[in-house]
Tab-separated table of C-alpha atoms and ligand atoms in Angstrom:
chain	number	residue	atom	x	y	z
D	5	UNK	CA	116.888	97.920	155.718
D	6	UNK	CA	119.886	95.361	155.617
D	7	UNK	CA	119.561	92.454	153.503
D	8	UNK	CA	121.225	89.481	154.726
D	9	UNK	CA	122.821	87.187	151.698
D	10	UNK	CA	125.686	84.859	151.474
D	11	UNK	CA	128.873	85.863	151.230
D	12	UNK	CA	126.997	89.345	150.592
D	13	UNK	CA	124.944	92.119	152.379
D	14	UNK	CA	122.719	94.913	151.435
D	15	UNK	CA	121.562	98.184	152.561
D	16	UNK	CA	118.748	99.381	150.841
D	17	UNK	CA	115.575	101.968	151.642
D	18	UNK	CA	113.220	99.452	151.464
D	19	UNK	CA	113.694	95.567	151.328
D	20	UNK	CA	112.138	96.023	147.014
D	21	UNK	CA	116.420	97.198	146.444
D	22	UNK	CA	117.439	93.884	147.334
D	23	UNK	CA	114.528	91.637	147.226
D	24	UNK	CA	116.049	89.755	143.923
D	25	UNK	CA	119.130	89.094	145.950
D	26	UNK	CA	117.799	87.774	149.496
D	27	UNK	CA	114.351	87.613	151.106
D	28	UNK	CA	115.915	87.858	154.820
D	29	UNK	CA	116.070	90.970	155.952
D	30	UNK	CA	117.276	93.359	158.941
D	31	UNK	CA	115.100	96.305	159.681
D	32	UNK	CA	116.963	98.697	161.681
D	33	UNK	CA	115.730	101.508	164.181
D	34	UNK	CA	116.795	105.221	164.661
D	35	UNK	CA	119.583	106.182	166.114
D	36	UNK	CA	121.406	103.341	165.285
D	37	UNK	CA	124.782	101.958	163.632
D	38	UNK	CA	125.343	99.436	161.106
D	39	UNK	CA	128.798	97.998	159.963
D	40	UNK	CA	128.058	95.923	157.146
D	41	UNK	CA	131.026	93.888	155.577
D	42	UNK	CA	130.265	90.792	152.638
D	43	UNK	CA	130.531	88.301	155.791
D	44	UNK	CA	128.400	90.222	158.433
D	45	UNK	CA	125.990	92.808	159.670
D	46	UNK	CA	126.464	94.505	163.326
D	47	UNK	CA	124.120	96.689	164.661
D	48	UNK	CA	125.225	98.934	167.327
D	49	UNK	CA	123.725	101.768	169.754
D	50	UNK	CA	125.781	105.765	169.228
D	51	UNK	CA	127.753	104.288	172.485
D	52	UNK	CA	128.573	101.221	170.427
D	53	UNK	CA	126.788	98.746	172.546
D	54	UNK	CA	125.511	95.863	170.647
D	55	UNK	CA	121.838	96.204	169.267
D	56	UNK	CA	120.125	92.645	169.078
D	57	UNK	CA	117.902	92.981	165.680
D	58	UNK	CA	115.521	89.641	164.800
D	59	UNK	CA	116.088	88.994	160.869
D	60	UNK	CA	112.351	88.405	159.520
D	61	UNK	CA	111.744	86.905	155.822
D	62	UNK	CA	109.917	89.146	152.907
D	63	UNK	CA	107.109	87.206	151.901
D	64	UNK	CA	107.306	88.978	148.441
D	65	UNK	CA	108.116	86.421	145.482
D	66	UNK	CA	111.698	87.362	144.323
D	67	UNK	CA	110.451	87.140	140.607
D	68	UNK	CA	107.739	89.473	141.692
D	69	UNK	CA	110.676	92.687	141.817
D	70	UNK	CA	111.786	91.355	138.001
D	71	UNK	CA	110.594	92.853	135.242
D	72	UNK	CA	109.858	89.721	133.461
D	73	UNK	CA	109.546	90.819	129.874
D	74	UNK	CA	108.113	93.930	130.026
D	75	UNK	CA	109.457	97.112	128.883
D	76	UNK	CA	109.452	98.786	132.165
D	77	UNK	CA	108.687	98.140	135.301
D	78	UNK	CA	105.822	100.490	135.345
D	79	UNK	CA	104.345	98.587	132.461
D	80	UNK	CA	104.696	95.477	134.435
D	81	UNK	CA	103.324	97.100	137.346
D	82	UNK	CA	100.262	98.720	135.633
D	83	UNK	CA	99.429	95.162	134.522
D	84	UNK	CA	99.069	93.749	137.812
D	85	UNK	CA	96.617	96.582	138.912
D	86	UNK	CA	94.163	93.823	138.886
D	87	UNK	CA	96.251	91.770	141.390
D	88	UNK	CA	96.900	94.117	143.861
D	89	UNK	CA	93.329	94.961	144.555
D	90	UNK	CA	92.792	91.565	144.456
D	91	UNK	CA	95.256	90.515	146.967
D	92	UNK	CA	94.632	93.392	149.400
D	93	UNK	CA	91.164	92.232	149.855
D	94	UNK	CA	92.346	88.897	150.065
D	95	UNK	CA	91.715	87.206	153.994
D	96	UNK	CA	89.729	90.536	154.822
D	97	UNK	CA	86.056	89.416	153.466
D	98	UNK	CA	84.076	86.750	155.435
D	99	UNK	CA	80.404	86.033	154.511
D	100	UNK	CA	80.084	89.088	153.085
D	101	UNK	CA	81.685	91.271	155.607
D	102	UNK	CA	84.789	92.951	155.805
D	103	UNK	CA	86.974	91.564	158.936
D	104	UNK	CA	90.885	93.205	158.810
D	105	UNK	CA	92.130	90.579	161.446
D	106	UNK	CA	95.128	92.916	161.751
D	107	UNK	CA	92.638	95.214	163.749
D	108	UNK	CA	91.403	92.696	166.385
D	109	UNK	CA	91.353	94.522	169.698
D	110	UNK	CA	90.401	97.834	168.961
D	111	UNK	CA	86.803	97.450	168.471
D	112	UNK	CA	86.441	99.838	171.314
D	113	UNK	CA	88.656	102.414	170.733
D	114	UNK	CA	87.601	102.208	166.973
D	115	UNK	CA	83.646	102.610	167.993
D	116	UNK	CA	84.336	105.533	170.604
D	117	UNK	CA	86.740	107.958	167.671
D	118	UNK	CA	85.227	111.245	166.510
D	119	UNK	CA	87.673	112.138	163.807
D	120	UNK	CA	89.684	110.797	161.441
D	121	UNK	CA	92.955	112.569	159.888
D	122	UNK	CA	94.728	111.034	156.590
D	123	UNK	CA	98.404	112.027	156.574
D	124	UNK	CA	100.281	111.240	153.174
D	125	UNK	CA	102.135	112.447	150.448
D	126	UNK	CA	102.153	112.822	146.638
D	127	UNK	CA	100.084	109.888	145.159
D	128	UNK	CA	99.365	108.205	148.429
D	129	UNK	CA	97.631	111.633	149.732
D	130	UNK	CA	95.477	111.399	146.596
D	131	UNK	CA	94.437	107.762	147.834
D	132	UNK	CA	93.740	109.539	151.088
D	133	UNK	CA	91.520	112.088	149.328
D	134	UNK	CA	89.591	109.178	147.539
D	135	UNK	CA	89.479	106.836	151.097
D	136	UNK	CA	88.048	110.457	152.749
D	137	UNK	CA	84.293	109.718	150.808
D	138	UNK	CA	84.144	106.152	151.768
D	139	UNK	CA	85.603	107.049	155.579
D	140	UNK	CA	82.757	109.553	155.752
D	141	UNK	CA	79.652	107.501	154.136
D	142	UNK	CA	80.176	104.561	155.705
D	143	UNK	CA	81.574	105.337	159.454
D	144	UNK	CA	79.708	108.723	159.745
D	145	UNK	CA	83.539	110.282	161.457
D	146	UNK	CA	84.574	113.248	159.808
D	147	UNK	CA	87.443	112.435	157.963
D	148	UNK	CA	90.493	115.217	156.964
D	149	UNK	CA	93.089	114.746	154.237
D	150	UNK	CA	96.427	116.448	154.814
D	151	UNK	CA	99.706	116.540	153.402
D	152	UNK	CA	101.924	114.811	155.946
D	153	UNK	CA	105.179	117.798	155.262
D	154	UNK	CA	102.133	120.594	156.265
D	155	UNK	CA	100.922	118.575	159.478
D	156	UNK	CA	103.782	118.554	161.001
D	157	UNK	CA	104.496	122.252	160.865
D	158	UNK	CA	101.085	123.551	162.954
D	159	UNK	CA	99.554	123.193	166.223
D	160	UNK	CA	97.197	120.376	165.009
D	161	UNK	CA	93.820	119.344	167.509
D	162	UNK	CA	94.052	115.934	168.327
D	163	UNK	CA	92.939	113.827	171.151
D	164	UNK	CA	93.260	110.304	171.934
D	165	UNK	CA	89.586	109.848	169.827
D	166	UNK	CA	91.302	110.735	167.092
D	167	UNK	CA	92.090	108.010	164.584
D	168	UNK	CA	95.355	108.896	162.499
D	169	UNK	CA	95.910	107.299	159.364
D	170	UNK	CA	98.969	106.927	157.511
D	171	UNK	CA	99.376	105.920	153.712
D	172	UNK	CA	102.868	105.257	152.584
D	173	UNK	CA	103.837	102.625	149.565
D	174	UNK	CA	107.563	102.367	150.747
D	175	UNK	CA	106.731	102.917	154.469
D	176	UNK	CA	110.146	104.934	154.245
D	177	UNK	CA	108.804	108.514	153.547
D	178	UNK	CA	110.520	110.582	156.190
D	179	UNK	CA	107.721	113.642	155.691
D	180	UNK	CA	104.870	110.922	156.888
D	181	UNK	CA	106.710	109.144	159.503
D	182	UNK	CA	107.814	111.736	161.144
D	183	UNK	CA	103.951	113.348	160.964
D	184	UNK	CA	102.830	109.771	162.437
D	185	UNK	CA	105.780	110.417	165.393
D	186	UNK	CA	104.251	113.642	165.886
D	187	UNK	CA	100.901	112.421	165.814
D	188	UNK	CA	101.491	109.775	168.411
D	189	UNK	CA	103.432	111.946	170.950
D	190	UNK	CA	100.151	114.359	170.713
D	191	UNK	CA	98.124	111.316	171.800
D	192	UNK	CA	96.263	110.295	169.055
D	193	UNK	CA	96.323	106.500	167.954
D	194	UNK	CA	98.069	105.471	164.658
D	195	UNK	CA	97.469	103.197	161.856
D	196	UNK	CA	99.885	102.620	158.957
D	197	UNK	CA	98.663	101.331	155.807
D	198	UNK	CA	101.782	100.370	154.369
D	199	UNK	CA	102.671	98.133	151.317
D	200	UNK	CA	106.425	97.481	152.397
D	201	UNK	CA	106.800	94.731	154.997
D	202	UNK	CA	109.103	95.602	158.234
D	203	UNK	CA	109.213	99.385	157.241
D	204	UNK	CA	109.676	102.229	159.651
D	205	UNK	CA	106.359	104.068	159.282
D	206	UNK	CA	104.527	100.554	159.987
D	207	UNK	CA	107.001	99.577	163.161
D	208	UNK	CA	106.230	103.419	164.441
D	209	UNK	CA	102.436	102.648	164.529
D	210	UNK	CA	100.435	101.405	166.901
D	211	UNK	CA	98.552	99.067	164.219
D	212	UNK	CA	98.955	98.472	160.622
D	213	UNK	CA	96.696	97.553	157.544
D	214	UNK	CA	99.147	96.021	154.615
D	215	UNK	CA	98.216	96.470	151.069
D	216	UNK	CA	99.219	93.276	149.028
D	217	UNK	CA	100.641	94.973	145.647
D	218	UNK	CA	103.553	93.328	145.908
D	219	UNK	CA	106.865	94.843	145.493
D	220	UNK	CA	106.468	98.544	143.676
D	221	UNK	CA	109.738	98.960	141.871
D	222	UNK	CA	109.086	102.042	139.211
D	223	UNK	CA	109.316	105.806	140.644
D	224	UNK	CA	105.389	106.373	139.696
D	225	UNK	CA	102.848	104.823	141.921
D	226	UNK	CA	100.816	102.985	140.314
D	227	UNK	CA	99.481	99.286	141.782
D	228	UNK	CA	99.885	100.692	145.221
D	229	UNK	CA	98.023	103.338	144.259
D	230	UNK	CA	94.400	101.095	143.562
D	231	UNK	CA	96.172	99.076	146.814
D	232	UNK	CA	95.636	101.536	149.242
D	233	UNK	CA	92.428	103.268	148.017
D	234	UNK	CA	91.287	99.166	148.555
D	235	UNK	CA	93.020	99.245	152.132
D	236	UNK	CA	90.821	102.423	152.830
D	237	UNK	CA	87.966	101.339	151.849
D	238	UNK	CA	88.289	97.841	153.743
D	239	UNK	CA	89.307	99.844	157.069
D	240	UNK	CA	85.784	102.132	156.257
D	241	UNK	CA	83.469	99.533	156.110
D	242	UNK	CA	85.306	97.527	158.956
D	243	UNK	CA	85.159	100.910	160.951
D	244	UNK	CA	81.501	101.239	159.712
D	245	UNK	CA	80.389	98.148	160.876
D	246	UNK	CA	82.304	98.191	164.262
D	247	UNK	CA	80.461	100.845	164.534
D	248	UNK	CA	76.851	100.000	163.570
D	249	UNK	CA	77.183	102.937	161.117
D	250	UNK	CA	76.764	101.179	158.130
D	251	UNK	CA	73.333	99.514	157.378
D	252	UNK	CA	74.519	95.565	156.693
D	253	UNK	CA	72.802	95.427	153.378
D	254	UNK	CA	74.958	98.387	152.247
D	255	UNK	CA	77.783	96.900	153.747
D	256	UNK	CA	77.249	93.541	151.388
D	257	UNK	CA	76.694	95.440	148.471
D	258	UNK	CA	79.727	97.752	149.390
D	259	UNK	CA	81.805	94.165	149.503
D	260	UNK	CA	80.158	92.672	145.861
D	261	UNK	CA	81.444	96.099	144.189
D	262	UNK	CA	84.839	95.711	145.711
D	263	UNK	CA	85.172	92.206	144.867
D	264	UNK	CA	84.304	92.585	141.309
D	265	UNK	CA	87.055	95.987	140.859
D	266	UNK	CA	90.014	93.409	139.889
D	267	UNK	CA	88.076	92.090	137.025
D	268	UNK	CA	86.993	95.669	135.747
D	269	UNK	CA	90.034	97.092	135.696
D	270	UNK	CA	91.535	94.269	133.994
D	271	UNK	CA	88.932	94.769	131.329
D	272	UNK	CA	89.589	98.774	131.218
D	273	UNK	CA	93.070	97.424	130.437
D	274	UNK	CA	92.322	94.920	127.956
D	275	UNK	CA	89.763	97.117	125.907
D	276	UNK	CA	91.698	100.478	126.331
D	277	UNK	CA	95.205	100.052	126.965
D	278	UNK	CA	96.404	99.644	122.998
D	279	UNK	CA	94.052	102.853	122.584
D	280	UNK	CA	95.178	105.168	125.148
D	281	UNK	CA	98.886	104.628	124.128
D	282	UNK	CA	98.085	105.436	120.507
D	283	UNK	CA	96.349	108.905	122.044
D	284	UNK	CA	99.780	109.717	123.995
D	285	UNK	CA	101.574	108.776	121.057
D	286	UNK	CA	99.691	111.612	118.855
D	287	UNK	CA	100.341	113.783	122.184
D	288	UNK	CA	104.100	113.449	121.841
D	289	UNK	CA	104.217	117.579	121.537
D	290	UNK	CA	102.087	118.540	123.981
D	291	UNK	CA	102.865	121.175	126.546
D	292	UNK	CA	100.182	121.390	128.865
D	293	UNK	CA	97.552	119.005	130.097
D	294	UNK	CA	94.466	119.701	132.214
D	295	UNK	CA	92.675	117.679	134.409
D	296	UNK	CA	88.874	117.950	135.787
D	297	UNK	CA	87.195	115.910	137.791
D	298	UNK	CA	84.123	115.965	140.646
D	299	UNK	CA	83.543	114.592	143.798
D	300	UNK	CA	85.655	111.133	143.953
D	301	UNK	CA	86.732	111.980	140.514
D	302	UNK	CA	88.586	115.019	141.618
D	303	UNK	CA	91.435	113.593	143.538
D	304	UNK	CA	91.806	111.261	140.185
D	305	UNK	CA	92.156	114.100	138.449
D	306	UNK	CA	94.792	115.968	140.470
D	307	UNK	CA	96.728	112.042	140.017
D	308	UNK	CA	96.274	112.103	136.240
D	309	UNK	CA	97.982	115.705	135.994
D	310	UNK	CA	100.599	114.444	138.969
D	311	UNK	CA	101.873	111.258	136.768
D	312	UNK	CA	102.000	113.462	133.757
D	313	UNK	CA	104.348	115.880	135.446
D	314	UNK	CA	106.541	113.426	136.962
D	315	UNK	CA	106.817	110.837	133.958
D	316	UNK	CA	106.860	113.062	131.013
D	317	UNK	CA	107.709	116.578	132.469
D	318	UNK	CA	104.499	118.247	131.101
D	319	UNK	CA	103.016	121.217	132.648
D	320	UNK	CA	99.849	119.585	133.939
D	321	UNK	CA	97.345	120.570	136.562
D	322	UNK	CA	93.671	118.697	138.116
D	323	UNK	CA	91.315	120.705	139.259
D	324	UNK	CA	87.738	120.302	141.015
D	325	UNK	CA	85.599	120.684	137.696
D	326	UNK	CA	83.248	123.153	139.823
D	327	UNK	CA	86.304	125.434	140.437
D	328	UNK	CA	87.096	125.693	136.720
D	329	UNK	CA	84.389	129.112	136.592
D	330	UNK	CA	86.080	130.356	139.291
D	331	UNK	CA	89.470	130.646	137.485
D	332	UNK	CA	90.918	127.990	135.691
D	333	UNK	CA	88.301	128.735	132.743
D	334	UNK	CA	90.532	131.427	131.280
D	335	UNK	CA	93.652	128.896	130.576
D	336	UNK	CA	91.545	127.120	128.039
D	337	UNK	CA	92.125	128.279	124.638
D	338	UNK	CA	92.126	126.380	121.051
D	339	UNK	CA	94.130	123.041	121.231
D	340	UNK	CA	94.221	122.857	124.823
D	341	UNK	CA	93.637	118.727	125.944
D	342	UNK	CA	91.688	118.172	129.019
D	343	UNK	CA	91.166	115.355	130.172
D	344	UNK	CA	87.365	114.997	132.365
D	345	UNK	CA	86.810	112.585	134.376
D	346	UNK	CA	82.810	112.082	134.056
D	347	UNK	CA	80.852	110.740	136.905
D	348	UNK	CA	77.868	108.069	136.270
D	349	UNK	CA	74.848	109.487	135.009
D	350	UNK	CA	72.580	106.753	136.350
D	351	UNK	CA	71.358	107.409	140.006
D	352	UNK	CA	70.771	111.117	140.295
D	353	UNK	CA	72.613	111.887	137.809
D	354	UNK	CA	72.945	115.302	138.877
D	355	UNK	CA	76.857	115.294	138.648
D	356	UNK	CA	77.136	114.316	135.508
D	357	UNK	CA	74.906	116.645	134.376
D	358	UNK	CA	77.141	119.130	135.771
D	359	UNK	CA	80.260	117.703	134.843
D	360	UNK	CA	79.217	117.205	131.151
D	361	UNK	CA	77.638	120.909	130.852
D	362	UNK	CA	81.296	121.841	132.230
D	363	UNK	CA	82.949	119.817	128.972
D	364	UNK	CA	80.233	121.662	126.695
D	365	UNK	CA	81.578	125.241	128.503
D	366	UNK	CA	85.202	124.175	127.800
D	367	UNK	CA	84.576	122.696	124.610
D	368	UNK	CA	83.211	126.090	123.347
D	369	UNK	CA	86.503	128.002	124.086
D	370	UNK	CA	88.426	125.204	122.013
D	371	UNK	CA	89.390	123.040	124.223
D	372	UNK	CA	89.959	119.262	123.059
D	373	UNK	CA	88.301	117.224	125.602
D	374	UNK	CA	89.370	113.833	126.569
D	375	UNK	CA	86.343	112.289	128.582
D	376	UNK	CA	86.587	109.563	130.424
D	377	UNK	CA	82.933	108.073	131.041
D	378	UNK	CA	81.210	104.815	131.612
D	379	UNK	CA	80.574	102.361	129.070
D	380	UNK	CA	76.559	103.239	127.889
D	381	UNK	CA	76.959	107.054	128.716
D	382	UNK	CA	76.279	108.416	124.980
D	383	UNK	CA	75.387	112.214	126.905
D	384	UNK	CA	79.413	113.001	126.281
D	385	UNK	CA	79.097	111.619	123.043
D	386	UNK	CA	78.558	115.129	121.343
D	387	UNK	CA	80.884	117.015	123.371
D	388	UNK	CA	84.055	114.865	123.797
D	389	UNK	CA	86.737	114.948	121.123
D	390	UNK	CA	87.914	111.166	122.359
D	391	UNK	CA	85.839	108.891	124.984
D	392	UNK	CA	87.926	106.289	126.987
D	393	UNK	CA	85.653	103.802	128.489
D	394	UNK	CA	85.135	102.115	132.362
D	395	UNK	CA	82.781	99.096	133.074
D	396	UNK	CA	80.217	100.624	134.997
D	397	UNK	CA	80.889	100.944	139.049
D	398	UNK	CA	78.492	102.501	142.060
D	399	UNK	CA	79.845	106.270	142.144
D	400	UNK	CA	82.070	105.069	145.055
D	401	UNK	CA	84.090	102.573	143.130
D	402	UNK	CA	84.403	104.422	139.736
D	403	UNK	CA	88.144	106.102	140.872
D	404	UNK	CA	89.593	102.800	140.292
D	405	UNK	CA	88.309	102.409	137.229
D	406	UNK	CA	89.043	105.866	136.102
D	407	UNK	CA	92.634	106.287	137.699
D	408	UNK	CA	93.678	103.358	134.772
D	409	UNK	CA	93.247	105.024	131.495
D	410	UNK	CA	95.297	108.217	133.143
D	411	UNK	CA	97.869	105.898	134.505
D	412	UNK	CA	98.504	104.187	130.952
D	413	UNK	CA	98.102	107.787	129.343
D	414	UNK	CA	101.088	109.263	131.475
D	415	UNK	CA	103.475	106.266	130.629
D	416	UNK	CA	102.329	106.098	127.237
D	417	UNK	CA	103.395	109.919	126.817
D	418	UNK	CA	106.390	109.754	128.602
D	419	UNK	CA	107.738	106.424	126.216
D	420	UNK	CA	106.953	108.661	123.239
D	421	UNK	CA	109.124	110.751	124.163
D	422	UNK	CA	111.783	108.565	124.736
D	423	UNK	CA	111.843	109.231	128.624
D	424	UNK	CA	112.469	106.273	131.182
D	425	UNK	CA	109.126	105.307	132.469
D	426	UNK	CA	110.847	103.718	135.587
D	427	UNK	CA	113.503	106.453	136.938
D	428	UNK	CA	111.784	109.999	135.797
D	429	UNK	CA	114.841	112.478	136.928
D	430	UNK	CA	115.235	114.531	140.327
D	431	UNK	CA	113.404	111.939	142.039
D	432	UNK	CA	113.579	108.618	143.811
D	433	UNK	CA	111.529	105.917	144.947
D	434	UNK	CA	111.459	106.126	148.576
D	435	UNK	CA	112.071	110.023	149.593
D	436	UNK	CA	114.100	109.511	153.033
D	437	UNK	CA	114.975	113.273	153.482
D	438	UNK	CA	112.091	115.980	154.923
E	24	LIG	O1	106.238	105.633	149.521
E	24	LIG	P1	105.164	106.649	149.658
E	24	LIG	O2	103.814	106.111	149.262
E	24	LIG	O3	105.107	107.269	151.031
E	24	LIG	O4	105.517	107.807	148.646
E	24	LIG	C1	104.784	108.991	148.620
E	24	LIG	C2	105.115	109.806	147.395
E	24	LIG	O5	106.463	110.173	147.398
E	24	LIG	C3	104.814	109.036	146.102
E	24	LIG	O6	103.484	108.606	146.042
E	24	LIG	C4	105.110	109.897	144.876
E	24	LIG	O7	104.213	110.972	144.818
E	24	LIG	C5	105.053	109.048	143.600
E	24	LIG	N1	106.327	109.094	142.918
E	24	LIG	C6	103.983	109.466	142.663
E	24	LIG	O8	103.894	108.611	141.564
């Protein structure tokens, strides 16, 4: 990306590493050269041939890539959680349906697919994982989650019915753009959903779904993170209804839980925040965390453990709490925090039966348990060491609830030990290498 100032230029990864200086930008294409001087940009072919480039503006408030007061930039940014579900579903709900205008036109092709495949990686796979239960429930495709460095490296079946999705914060990731090249020259169709205006991954796609979380400037994903797991679940129910897979009172009640997400995280984050921090604070000396979590919970989990690695270089690991008596049981020994990420026990219920005799079987062999459970469920009561609390959610919603307390956990940890939140070492924002 070139950023076009005056009497300056940039060259950034994404337009967020220049965004404070100018809001014009340059996106350039493969194969090509730039020579980029304070006074001008020119963008040439490998024969040297002039390439002619249209400039386009970032729409992204130059304030918005500022920290603005706030210790870090991941502090900032797991404030405006809120916001960035908020604006993704922005201009997407009409009367109580879902409508992505960015997907006019493909009604057909959209109502004739018969599989979906999620490519991603790190944190935006783990949105991937969430968006596969709402794909499946409401559009009735069967939906598969893969790592976009793996896809790339088989003989994958895909036809021109098969819808590929891409998640990507930066748009940049070289691993999932060149997966989305590969998908497309295999014949399947491509959508991006992309928080980075102009980016590669988006201009390589045949369509493209935005999340609005504005720019994401710390290392972790966090805000893009609730952005794109909103983006999923807008493209399943506008999928579902294209469709006729999704009955339309379902569909409105889907909408009412979505719209009323902003306001519950910001409450998770108003009741819990001060809380949580104080936990990770007492944590300081921990050397392993664990992770469980069920169903929609589980991908959650495998984020918790993934932030915790990344921000304060703890040994951490998520599992599927149904695996845990088929191995991960015999790592639990006195002292050892897990963290469980309890489904809601109204409805069935049936899960969080489950998931709260699996606390009572870790509990046992010493473990302290960290539960996090919706507010009025008193069954973890006895068996948690600490409860942090959610406003309750339909089963569906509850990761975006849940994926807050672990987010402010992992930062909280990582300040207590005196590491920098935003720029956690070996690794960078926008990973442009394979
Ligand atoms: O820009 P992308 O969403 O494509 O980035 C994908 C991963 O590199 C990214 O989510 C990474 O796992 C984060 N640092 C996790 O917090």
């Amino acid at each position: 990306m070139i950023g076009l100032g005056e009497g300056e230029n940039f060259l950034g990864s994404d337009v967020a590493a220049f965004v404070e200086h100018t809001r014009n930008a340059l996106a350039i294409g493969q194969d090509e050269i730039v020579a980029i001087t304070p006074e001008g940009v020119e963008v040439t072919d490998f024969s040297g041939a002039p390439v002619e480039v249209e400039p386009f503006e970032v729409t992204w408030d130059a304030s918005a890539a500022e920290k603005g007061g706030w210790s870090s930039f991941m502090a900032k940014e797991v404030s405006e959680e809120p916001e960035a579900v908020a604006n993704t579903l922005r201009g997407r709900i009409h009367e109580g349906q879902v409508e992505i205008p960015e997907l006019d036109g493909m009604d057909e092709f959209l109502a004739d697919i018969d599989r979906i495949l999620v490519i991603a990686c790190g944190t935006a796979a783990y949105a991937g994982m969430v968006g596969k239960y709402a794909l499946e429930t409401w559009t009735r495709v069967p939906v598969d989650v893969e790592l976009a460095h793996e896809f790339r490296y088989r003989d994958p079946v895909l036809s021109a019915r098969t819808l590929v999705v891409s998640i990507s914060q930066s748009g940049e990731t070289m691993d999932t753009l060149m997966a989305v090249k590969y998908a497309r020259s295999r014949g399947a169709k491509t959508l991006s959903i992309c928080n980075t205006q102009g980016a590669t991954i988006p201009r390589e796609s045949d369509a493209i779904v935005y999340t609005h979380a504005g720019p994401e400037v710390a290392v972790a994903s966090t805000k893009a993170f609730v952005a794109q797991i909103t983006a999923l679940y807008l493209l399943a129910l506008h999928v579902g209804r294209v469709r006729g897979a999704i009955d339309p009172v379902v569909a409105v009640e889907a909408v009412t839980e979505l719209e009323a997400v902003p306001g519950k995280i910001a409450r998770v984050l108003e009741t819990e925040q001060s809380r949580i921090e104080q936990l990770a604070h007492w944590m300081a000396d921990t050397r392993s965390v664990l992770f469980l979590g069920r169903n929609v919970g589980y991908p959650i989990a495998l984020e918790g453990a993934l932030k915790l690695k990344e921000l304060a270089y703890i040994h951490a690991e998520g599992f599927a709490a149904g695996e845990l008596k088929h191995g991960p049981i015999a790592l639990i020994e006195p002292g050892q925090p897990v963290f469980v990420v309890v489904p809601s026990p109204r409805g069935s219920g049936e899960m969080h039966k489950k998931v709260v005799s699996n606390i009572e079987e870790i509990r046992a062999r010493g473990a302290r348990v960290i539960a996090i459970a919706e507010e009025g469920d008193v069954a973890v009561l006895p068996a948690a060491d600490e409860v942090l609390r959610i406003p309750l959610a339909a089963p569906l919603f509850e990761p975006l609830l849940a994926v807050v307390p672990l987010h402010i956990f992992a930062m909280g940890l990582a300040e207590a030990k005196g590491l920098d939140v935003d720029q956690p070492r070996n690794l960078a924002k926008s990973v442009t290498v394979e």
